[in-house]
Coordinates of C-alpha atoms and ligand atoms in Angstrom, one line a residue:
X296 CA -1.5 -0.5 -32.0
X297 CA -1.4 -4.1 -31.6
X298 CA 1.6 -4.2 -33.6
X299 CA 3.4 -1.9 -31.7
X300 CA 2.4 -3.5 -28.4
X301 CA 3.5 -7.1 -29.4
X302 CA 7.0 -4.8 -31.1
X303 CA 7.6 -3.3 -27.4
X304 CA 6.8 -7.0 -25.2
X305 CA 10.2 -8.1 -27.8
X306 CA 11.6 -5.1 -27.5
X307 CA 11.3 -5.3 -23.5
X308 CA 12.2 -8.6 -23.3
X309 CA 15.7 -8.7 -25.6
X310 CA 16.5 -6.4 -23.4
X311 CA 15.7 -7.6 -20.1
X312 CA 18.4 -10.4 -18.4
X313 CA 18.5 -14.2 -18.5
X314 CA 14.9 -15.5 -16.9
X315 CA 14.8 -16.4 -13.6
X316 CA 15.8 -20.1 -12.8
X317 CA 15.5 -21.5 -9.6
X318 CA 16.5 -25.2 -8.7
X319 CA 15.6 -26.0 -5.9
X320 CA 17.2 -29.7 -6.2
X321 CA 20.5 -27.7 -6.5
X322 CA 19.9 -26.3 -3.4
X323 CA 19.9 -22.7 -4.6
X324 CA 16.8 -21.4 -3.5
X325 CA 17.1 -17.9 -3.0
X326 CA 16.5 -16.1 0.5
X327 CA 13.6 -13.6 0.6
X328 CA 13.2 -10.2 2.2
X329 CA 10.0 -8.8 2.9
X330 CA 9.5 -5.2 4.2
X331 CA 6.4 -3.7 4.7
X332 CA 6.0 0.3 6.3
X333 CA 2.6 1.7 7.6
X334 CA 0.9 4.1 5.6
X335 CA 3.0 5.3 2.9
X336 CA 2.2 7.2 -0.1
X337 CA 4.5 6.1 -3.5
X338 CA 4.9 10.0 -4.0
X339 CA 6.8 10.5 -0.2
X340 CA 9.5 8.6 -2.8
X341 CA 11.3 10.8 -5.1
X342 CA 11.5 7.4 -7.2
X343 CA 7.9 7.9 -7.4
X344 CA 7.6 11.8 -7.4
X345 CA 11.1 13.8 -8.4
X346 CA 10.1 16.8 -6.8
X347 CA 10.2 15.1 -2.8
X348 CA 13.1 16.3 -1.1
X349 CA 12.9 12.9 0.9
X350 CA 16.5 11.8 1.4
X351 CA 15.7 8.0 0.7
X352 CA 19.5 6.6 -0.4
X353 CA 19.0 2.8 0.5
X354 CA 15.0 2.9 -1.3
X355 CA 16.3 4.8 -4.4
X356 CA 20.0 2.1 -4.3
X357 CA 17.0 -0.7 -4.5
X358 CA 15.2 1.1 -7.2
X359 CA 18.6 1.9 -9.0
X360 CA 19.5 -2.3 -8.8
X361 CA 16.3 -3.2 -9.2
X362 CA 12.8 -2.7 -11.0
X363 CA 9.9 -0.2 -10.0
X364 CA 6.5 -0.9 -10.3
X365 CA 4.5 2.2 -11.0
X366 CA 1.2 0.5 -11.4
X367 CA 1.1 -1.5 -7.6
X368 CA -2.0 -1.2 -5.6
X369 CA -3.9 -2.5 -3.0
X370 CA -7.4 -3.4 -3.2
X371 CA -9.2 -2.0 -0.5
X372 CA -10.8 -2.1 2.5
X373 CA -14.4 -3.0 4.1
X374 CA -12.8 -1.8 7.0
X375 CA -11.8 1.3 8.7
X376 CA -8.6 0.2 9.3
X377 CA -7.4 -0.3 5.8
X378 CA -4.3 -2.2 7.3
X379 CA -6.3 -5.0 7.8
X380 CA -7.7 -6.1 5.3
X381 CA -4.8 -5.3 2.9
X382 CA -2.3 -7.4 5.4
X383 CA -4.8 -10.4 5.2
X384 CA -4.5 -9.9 1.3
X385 CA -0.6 -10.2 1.5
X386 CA -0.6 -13.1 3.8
X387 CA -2.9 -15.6 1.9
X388 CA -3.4 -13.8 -1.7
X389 CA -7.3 -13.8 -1.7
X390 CA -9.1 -10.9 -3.1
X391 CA -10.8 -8.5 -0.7
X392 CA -14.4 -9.7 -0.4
X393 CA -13.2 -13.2 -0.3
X394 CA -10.7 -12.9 2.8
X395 CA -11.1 -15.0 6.4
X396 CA -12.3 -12.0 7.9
X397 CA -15.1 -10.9 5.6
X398 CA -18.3 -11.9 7.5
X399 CA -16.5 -14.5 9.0
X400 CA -15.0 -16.0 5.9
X401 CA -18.4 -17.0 4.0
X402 CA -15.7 -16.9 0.7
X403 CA -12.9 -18.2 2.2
X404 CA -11.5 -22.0 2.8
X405 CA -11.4 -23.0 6.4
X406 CA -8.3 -24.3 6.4
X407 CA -6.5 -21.1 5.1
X408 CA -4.0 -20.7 7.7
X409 CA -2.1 -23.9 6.6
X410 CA -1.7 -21.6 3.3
X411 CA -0.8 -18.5 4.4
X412 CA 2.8 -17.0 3.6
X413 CA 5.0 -18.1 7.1
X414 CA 2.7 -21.6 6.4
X415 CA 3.5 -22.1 2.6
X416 CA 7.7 -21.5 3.7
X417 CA 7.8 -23.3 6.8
X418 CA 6.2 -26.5 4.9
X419 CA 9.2 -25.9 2.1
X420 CA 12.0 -25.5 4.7
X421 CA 12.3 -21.9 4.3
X422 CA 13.3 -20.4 7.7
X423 CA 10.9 -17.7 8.6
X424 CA 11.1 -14.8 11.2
X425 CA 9.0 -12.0 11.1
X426 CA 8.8 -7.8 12.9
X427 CA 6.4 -5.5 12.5
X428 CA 4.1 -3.5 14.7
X429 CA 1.1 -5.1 16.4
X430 CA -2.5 -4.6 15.8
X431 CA -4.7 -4.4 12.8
X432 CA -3.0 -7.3 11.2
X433 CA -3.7 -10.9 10.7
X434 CA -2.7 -13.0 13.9
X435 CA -2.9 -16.1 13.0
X436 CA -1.0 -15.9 10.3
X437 CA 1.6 -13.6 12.0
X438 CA 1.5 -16.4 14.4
X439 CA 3.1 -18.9 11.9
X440 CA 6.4 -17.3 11.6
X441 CA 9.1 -19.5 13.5
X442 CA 10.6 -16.3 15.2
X443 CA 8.3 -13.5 15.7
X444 CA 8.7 -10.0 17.3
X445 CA 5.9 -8.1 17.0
X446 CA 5.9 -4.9 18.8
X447 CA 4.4 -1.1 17.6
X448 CA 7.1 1.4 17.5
X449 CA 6.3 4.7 17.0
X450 CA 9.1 6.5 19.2
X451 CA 11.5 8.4 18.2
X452 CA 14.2 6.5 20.1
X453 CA 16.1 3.7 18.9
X454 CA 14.2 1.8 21.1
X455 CA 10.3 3.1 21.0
X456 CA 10.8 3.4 16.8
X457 CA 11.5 1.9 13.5
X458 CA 15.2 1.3 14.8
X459 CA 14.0 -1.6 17.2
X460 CA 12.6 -3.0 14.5
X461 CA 16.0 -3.4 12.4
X462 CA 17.8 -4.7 15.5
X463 CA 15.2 -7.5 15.3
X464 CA 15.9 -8.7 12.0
X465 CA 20.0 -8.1 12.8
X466 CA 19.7 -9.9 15.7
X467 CA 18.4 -12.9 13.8
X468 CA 21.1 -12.4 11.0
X469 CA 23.9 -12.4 13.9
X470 CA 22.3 -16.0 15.3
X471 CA 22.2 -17.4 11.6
X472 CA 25.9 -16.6 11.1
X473 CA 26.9 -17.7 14.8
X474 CA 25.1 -20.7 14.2
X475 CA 26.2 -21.2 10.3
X476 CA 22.6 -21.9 9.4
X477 CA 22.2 -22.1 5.7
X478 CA 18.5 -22.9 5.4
X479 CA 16.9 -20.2 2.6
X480 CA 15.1 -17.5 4.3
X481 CA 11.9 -15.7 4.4
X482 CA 12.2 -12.5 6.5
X483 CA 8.8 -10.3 7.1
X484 CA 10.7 -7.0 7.8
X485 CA 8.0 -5.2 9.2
X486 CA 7.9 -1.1 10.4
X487 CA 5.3 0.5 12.2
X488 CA 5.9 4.1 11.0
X489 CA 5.5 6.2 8.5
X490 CA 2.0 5.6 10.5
X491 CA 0.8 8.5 12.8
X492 CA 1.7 8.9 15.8
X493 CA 4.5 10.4 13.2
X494 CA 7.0 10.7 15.8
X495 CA 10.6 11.2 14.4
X496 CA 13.7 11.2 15.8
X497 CA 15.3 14.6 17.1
X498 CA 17.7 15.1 14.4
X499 CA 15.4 14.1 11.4
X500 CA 12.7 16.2 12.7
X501 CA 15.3 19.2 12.4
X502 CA 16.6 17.9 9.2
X503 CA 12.8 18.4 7.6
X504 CA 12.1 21.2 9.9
X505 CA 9.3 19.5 11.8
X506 CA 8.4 19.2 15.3
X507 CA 6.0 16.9 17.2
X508 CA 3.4 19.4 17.7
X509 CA 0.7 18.5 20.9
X510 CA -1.1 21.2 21.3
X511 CA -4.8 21.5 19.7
X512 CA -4.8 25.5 20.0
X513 CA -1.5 26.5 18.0
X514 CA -0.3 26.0 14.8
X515 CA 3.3 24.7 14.6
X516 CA 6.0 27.1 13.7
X517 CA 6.4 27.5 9.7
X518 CA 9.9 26.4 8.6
X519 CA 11.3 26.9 5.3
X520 CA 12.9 23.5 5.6
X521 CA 10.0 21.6 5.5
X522 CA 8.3 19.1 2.3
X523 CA 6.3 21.5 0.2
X524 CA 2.5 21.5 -0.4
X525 CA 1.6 18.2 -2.7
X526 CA 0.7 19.5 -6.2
X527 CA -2.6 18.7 -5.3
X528 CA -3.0 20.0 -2.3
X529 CA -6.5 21.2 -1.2
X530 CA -8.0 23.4 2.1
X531 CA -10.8 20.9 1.8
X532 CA -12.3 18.5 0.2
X533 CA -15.2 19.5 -2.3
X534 CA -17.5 17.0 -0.9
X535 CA -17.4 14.7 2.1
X536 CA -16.2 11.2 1.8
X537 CA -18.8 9.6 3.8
X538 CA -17.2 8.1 6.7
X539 CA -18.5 10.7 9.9
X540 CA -16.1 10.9 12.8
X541 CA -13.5 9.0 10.7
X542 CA -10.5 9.3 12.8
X543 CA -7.3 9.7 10.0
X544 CA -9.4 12.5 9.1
X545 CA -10.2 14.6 12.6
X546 CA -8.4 13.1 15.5
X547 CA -4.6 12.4 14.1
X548 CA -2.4 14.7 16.9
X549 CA -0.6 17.4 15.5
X550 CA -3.2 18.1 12.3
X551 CA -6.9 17.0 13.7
X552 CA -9.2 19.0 11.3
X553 CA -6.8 21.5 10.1
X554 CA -5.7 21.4 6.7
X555 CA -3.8 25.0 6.3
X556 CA -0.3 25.4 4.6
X557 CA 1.6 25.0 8.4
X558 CA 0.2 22.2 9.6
X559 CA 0.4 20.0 6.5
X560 CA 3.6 20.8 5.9
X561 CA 4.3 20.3 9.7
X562 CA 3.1 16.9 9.2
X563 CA 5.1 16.2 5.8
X564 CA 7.9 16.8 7.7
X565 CA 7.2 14.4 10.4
X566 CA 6.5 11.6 7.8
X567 CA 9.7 12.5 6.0
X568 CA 11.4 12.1 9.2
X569 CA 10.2 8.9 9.8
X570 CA 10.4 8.0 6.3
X571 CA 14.1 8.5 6.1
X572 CA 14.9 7.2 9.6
X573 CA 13.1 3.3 8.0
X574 CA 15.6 4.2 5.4
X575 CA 18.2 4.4 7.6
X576 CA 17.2 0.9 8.9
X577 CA 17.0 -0.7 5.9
X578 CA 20.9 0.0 5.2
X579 CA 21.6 -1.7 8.3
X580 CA 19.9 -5.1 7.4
X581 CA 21.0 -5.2 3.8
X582 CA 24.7 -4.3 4.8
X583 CA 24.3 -7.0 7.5
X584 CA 23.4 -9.5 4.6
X585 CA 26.3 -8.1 2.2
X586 CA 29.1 -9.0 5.1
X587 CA 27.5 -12.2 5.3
X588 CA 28.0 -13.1 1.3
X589 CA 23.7 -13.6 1.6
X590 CA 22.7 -9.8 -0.5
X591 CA 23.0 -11.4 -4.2
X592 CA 21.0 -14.4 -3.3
X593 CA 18.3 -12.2 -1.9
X594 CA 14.9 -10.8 -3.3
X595 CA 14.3 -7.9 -1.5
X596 CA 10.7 -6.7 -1.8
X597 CA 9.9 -2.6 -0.4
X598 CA 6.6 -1.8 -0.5
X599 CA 3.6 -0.3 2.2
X600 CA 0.3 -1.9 3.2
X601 CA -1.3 1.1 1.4
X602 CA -1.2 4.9 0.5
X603 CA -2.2 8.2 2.2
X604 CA -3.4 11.6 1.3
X605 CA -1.9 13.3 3.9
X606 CA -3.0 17.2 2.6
X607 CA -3.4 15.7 -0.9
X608 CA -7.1 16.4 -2.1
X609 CA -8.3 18.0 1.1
X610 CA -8.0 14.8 3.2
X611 CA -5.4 13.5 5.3
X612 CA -6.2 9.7 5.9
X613 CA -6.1 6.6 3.7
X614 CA -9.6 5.6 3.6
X615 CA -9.8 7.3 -0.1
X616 CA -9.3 5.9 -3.2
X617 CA -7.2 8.3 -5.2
X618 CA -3.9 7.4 -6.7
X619 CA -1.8 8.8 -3.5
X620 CA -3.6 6.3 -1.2
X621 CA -4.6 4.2 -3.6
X622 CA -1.2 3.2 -5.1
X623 CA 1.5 1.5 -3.1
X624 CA 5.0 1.8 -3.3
X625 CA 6.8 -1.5 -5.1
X626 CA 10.2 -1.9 -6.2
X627 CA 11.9 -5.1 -5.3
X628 CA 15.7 -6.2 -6.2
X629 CA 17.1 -9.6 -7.0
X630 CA 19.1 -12.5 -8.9
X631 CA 17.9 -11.7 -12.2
X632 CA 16.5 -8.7 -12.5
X633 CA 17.6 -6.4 -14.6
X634 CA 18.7 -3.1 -12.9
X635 CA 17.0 0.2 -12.6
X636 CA 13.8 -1.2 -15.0
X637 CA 10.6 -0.1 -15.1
X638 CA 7.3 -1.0 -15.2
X639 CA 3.4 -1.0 -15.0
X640 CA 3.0 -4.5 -13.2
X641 CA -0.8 -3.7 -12.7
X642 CA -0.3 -5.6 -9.3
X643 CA -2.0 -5.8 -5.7
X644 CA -0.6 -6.7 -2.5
X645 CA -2.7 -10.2 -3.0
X646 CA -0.3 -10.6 -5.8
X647 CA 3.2 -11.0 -3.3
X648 CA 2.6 -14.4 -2.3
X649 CA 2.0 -16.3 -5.6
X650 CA 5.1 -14.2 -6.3
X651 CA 7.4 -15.1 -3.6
X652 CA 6.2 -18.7 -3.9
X653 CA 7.3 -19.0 -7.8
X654 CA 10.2 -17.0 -6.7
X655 CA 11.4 -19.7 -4.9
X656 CA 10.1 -22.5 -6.8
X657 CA 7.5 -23.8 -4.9
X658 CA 4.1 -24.8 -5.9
X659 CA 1.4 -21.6 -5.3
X660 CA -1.3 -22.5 -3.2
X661 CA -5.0 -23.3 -5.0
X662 CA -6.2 -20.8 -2.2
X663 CA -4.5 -18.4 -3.6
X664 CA -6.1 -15.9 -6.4
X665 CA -3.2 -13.3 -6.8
X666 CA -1.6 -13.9 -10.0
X667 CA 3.0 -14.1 -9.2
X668 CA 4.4 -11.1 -11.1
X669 CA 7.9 -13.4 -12.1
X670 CA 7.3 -13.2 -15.9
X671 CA 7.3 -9.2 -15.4
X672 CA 10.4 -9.6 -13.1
X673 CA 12.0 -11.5 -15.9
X674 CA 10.9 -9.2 -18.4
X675 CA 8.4 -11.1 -20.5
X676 CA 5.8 -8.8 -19.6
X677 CA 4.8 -5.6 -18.3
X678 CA 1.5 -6.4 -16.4
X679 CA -0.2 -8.9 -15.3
X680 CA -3.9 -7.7 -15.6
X681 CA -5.7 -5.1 -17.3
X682 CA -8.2 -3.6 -14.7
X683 CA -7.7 -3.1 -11.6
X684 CA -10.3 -2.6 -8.9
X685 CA -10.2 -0.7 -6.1
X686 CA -12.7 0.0 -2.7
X687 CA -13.4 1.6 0.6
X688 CA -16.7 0.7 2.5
X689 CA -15.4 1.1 5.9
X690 CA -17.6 4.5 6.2
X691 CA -21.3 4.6 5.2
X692 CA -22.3 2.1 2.6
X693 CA -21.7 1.2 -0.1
X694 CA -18.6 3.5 0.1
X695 CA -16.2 4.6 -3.0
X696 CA -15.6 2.2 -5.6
X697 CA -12.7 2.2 -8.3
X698 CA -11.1 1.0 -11.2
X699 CA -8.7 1.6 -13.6
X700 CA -7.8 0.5 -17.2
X701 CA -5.4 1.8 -19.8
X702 CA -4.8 5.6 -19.0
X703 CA -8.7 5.2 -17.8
X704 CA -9.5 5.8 -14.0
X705 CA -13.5 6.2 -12.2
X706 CA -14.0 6.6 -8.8
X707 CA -17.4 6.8 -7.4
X708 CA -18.8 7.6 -4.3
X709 CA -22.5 6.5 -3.1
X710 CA -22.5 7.5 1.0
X711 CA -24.3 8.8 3.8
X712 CA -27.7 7.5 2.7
X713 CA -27.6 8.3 -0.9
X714 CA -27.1 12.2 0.1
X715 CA -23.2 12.1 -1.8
X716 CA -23.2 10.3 -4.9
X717 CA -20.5 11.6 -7.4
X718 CA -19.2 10.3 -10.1
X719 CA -15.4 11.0 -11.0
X720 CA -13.8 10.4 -14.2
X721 CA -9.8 10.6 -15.1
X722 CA -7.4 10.6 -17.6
X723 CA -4.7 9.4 -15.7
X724 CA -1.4 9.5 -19.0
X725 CA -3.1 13.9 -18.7
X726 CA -4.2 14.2 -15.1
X727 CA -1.7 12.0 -13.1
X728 CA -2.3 14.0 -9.6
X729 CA -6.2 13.9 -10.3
X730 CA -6.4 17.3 -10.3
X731 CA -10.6 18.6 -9.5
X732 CA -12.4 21.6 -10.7
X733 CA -11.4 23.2 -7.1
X734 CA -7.3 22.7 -8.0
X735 CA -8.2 25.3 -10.6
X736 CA -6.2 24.2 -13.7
X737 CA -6.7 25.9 -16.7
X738 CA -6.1 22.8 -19.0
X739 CA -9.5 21.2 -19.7
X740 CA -7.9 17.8 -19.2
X741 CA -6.7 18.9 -16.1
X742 CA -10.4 18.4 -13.6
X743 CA -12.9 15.5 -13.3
X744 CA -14.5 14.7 -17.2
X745 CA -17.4 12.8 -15.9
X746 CA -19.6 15.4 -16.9
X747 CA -18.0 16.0 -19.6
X748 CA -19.7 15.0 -22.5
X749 CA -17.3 14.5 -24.6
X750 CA -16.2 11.5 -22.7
X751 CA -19.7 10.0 -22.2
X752 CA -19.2 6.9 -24.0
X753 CA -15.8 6.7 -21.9
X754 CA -17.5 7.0 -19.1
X755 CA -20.4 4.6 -20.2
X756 CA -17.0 1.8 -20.5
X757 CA -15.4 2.6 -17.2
X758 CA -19.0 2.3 -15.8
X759 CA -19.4 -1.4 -17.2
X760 CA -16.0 -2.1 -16.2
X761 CA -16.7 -1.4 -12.4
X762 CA -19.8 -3.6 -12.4
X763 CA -18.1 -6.9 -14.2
X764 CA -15.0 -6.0 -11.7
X765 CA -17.7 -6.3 -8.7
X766 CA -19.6 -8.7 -9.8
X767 CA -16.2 -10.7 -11.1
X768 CA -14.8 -10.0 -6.9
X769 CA -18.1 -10.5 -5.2
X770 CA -18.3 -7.5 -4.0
X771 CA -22.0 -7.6 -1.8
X772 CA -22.9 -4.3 -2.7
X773 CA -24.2 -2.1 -5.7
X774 CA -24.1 1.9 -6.4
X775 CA -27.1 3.7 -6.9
X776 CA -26.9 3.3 -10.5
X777 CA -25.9 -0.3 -10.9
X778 CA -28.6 -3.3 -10.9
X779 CA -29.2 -4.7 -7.4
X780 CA -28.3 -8.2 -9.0
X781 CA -30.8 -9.5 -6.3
X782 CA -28.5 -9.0 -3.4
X783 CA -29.2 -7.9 -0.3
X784 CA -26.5 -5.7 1.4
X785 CA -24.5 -7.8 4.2
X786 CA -26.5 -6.4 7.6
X787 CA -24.0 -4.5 9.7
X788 CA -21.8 -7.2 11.7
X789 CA -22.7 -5.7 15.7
X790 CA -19.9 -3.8 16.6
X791 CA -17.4 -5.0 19.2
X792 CA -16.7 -2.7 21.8
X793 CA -13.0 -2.0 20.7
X794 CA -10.8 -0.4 22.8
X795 CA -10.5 3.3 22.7
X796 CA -7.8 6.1 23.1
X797 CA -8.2 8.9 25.8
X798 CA -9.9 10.9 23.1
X799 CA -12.2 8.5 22.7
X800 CA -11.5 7.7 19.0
X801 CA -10.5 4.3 17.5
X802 CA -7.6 3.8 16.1
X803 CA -7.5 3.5 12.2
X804 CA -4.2 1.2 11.9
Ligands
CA6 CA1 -1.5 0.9 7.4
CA7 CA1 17.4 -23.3 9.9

């Protein structure tokens, strides 16, 4: 086994291209694009899942020039809206429970902000400019981009959706060429869709047979042209996932509670519409940067602050930690990189800035805990760490816990007072779509093994795993059937009276 490891890292890297040199005396720093969507599941990519009929040209051309990362992630969320804590991950590279907005920083420096991403260029001479929607994110660090537009665009007009975004970052291009500004870039090319309200526009609604259904009483008309079920598609989920009233999960218009065949695929359609129309957006910029000679000194980075179920499993939100919502889309393209490559990468979101900082040659912050991915880029390696750990405490405590190592994946769930505690075990190289006992597959591989007990001692090692990964992050609390480590559970933080929508919900951004 070792043998044939160490055989495939030579293999990989003979034939991988030249490693990635950057000298920044030579003033050849490389420009950077960043984009980042809203709530996007890997598998609305038929990079990520050949069976979507999502017409994605520009994302699969990146994927086709570039390497795709099937083993990205984020790490989670103490939060219901899982946006922000994984957009505070991207800007400063912390771990979850140590972030500047985890009771109030207690594992955090003060002085962060001087280190975050916009912070860390500016200091280097990078130009930065950043869009993206508003809300749910990380303000000051937003805040330290030298040209910000922030807006939320969920329309489906060029000007209320993702295309306002685009004319953003071409409007910036156009003042760079005018003014023949040469400075290396960092652009934060930022979309507020595929996020609900999924609003497409007119044609691309048609295109994926969708429509913008409003009304609460009716189901939206079935249409032939629309995404098919998810393979693992569920009516419902077989037990509940602990965060009452969650809204993702009962109040997002045009699917609410309803989980039958015509509203999920309804609301496939809608995400496809958007999907494409980012796509669409996309092409624009990186034409834009081609007719400006700027596209082969650029690292383009696509990826989405996190997953979503959307029908998958029974539940339609991202506050879960199966692989759909778990997983986030990666692929990035760029001097160096060898095209249409492959690999694990076993990397988070906190992972981008100690990425784009060695990308660029400059020195990684020592706030920074995220490990860069540029020797996988380069093709000396396929991953850069073994476990990965996952979590969602944003409902009742202590929430779902995961990790993952090897083909290995447990996910457990300890809610609503102790009255759901489940325990799910997966063979993820056999079971890729996490199929449950309720998906009814005959193959025995093919459910949850946890009570299996052929796979005790399995489940014994993914067990230890999750409580060195939690003790290893600092994660405050423990499952039912962990020691208590002598820690006492953070006291709920008093909740702010947060603005709510006419039907009196919160909004999960
Ligand atoms: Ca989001
Ligand atoms: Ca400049």
């Amino acid at each position: 086994m070792k043998y044939f490891s160490l055989f495939s890292i030579t293999l990989l890297a003979s034939f991988f291209s030249q490693p990635i040199a950057v000298d920044a005396a030579k003033g050849d720093r490389p420009n950077i694009l960043f984009i980042i969507v809203d709530d996007q599941s890997p598998f609305d990519l038929k990079v990520y899942n050949p069976r979507s009929i999502l017409h994605a040209p520009t994302i699969s051309r990146l994927a086709a020039e570039g390497m795709v990362f099937d083993g990205a992630y984020h790490m989670g969320s103490f939060s219901g809206a899982v946006c922000t804590p994984s957009r505070h991950m991207i800007m400063t590279g912390r771990t979850v429970w140590h972030l500047p907005n985890w009771q109030g920083g207690i594992h955090c420096p003060d002085d962060i902000v001087n280190n975050v991403m916009a912070s860390v260029f500016n200091r280097a001479g990078y130009d930065t400019m950043r869009t993206c929607k508003k809300g749910n994110s990380y303000r000051a660090a937003n805040r330290q981009f030298t040209v910000v537009h922030d807006a939320t665009k969920r329309g489906g007009t060029e000007e209320s959706g993702s295309a306002w975004h685009g004319k953003q970052v071409l409007n910036y291009l156009n003042t760079r060429e005018a003014t023949k500004d040469k400075d290396p870039f960092l652009i934060y090319f930022g979309f507020s869709h595929p996020h609900d309200t999924r609003n497409g526009t007119p044609e691309l609604l048609a295109k994926y047979g969708a429509v913008n259904h409003k009304d609460k009483n009716t189901l939206p008309p079935a249409n032939p042209k629309q995404p098919p079920l998810p393979v693992n598609y569920l009516l419902k989920h077989p037990f509940h996932h602990g965060h009452p009233r969650l809204r993702d999960e009962v109040n997002v218009s045009g699917v609410w509670r309803r989980r039958d065949e015509r509203t999920i695929r309804n609301e496939l359609g809608r995400e496809f519409a958007c999907d494409e129309n980012i796509d669409r957006q996309i092409a624009k910029v990186l034409k834009k940067l081609e007719a400006m000679g700027e596209l082969d000194n650029t690292y383009i980075i696509y990826t989405a602050d996190h997953g979503i179920a959307i029908g998958r499993h029974g539940l339609m939100g991202k506050q879960n930690l199966y692989q759909h919502t778990w997983r986030i889309p990666f692929i990035v393209k760029g001097p160096g990189i060898k095209a249409g490559s492959r690999v694990t990468g076993n990397n988070y979101l906190l992972d981008v800035l100690p990425t784009l900082c060695d990308l660029a040659g400059i020195e990684i912050p020592k706030s920074v805990e995220g490990r860069s991915v540029k020797p996988v880029l380069e093709g000396k390696k396929m991953t850069v760490r073994d476990v990965l750990y996952g979590v969602y405490s944003g409902g009742t405590k202590p929430g779902m816990r995961a990790v993952k190592k090897g083909d290995w994946k447990l996910i457990k769930y300890d809610v609503l007072n102790g009255t759901v505690r489940k325990t799910q075990l997966f063979n993820l190289a056999k079971n890729p779509h996490e199929f449950l006992a309720e998906h009814g597959k005959k193959d025995p591989q093919l459910t949850n093994l946890a009570s299996n007990p052929a796979y005790a001692n399995k489940l014994a090692e993914m067990e230890a795993v999750l409580l060195s990964e939690m003790r290893h992050l600092d994660d405050p609390y423990r499952l039912w059937n962990q020691p208590n480590d002598g820690l006492t559970p953070p006291k709920p933080r008093k909740r702010k009276k947060r603005k709510r929508n006419k039907r009196g919900n919160e909004s999960n951004d």
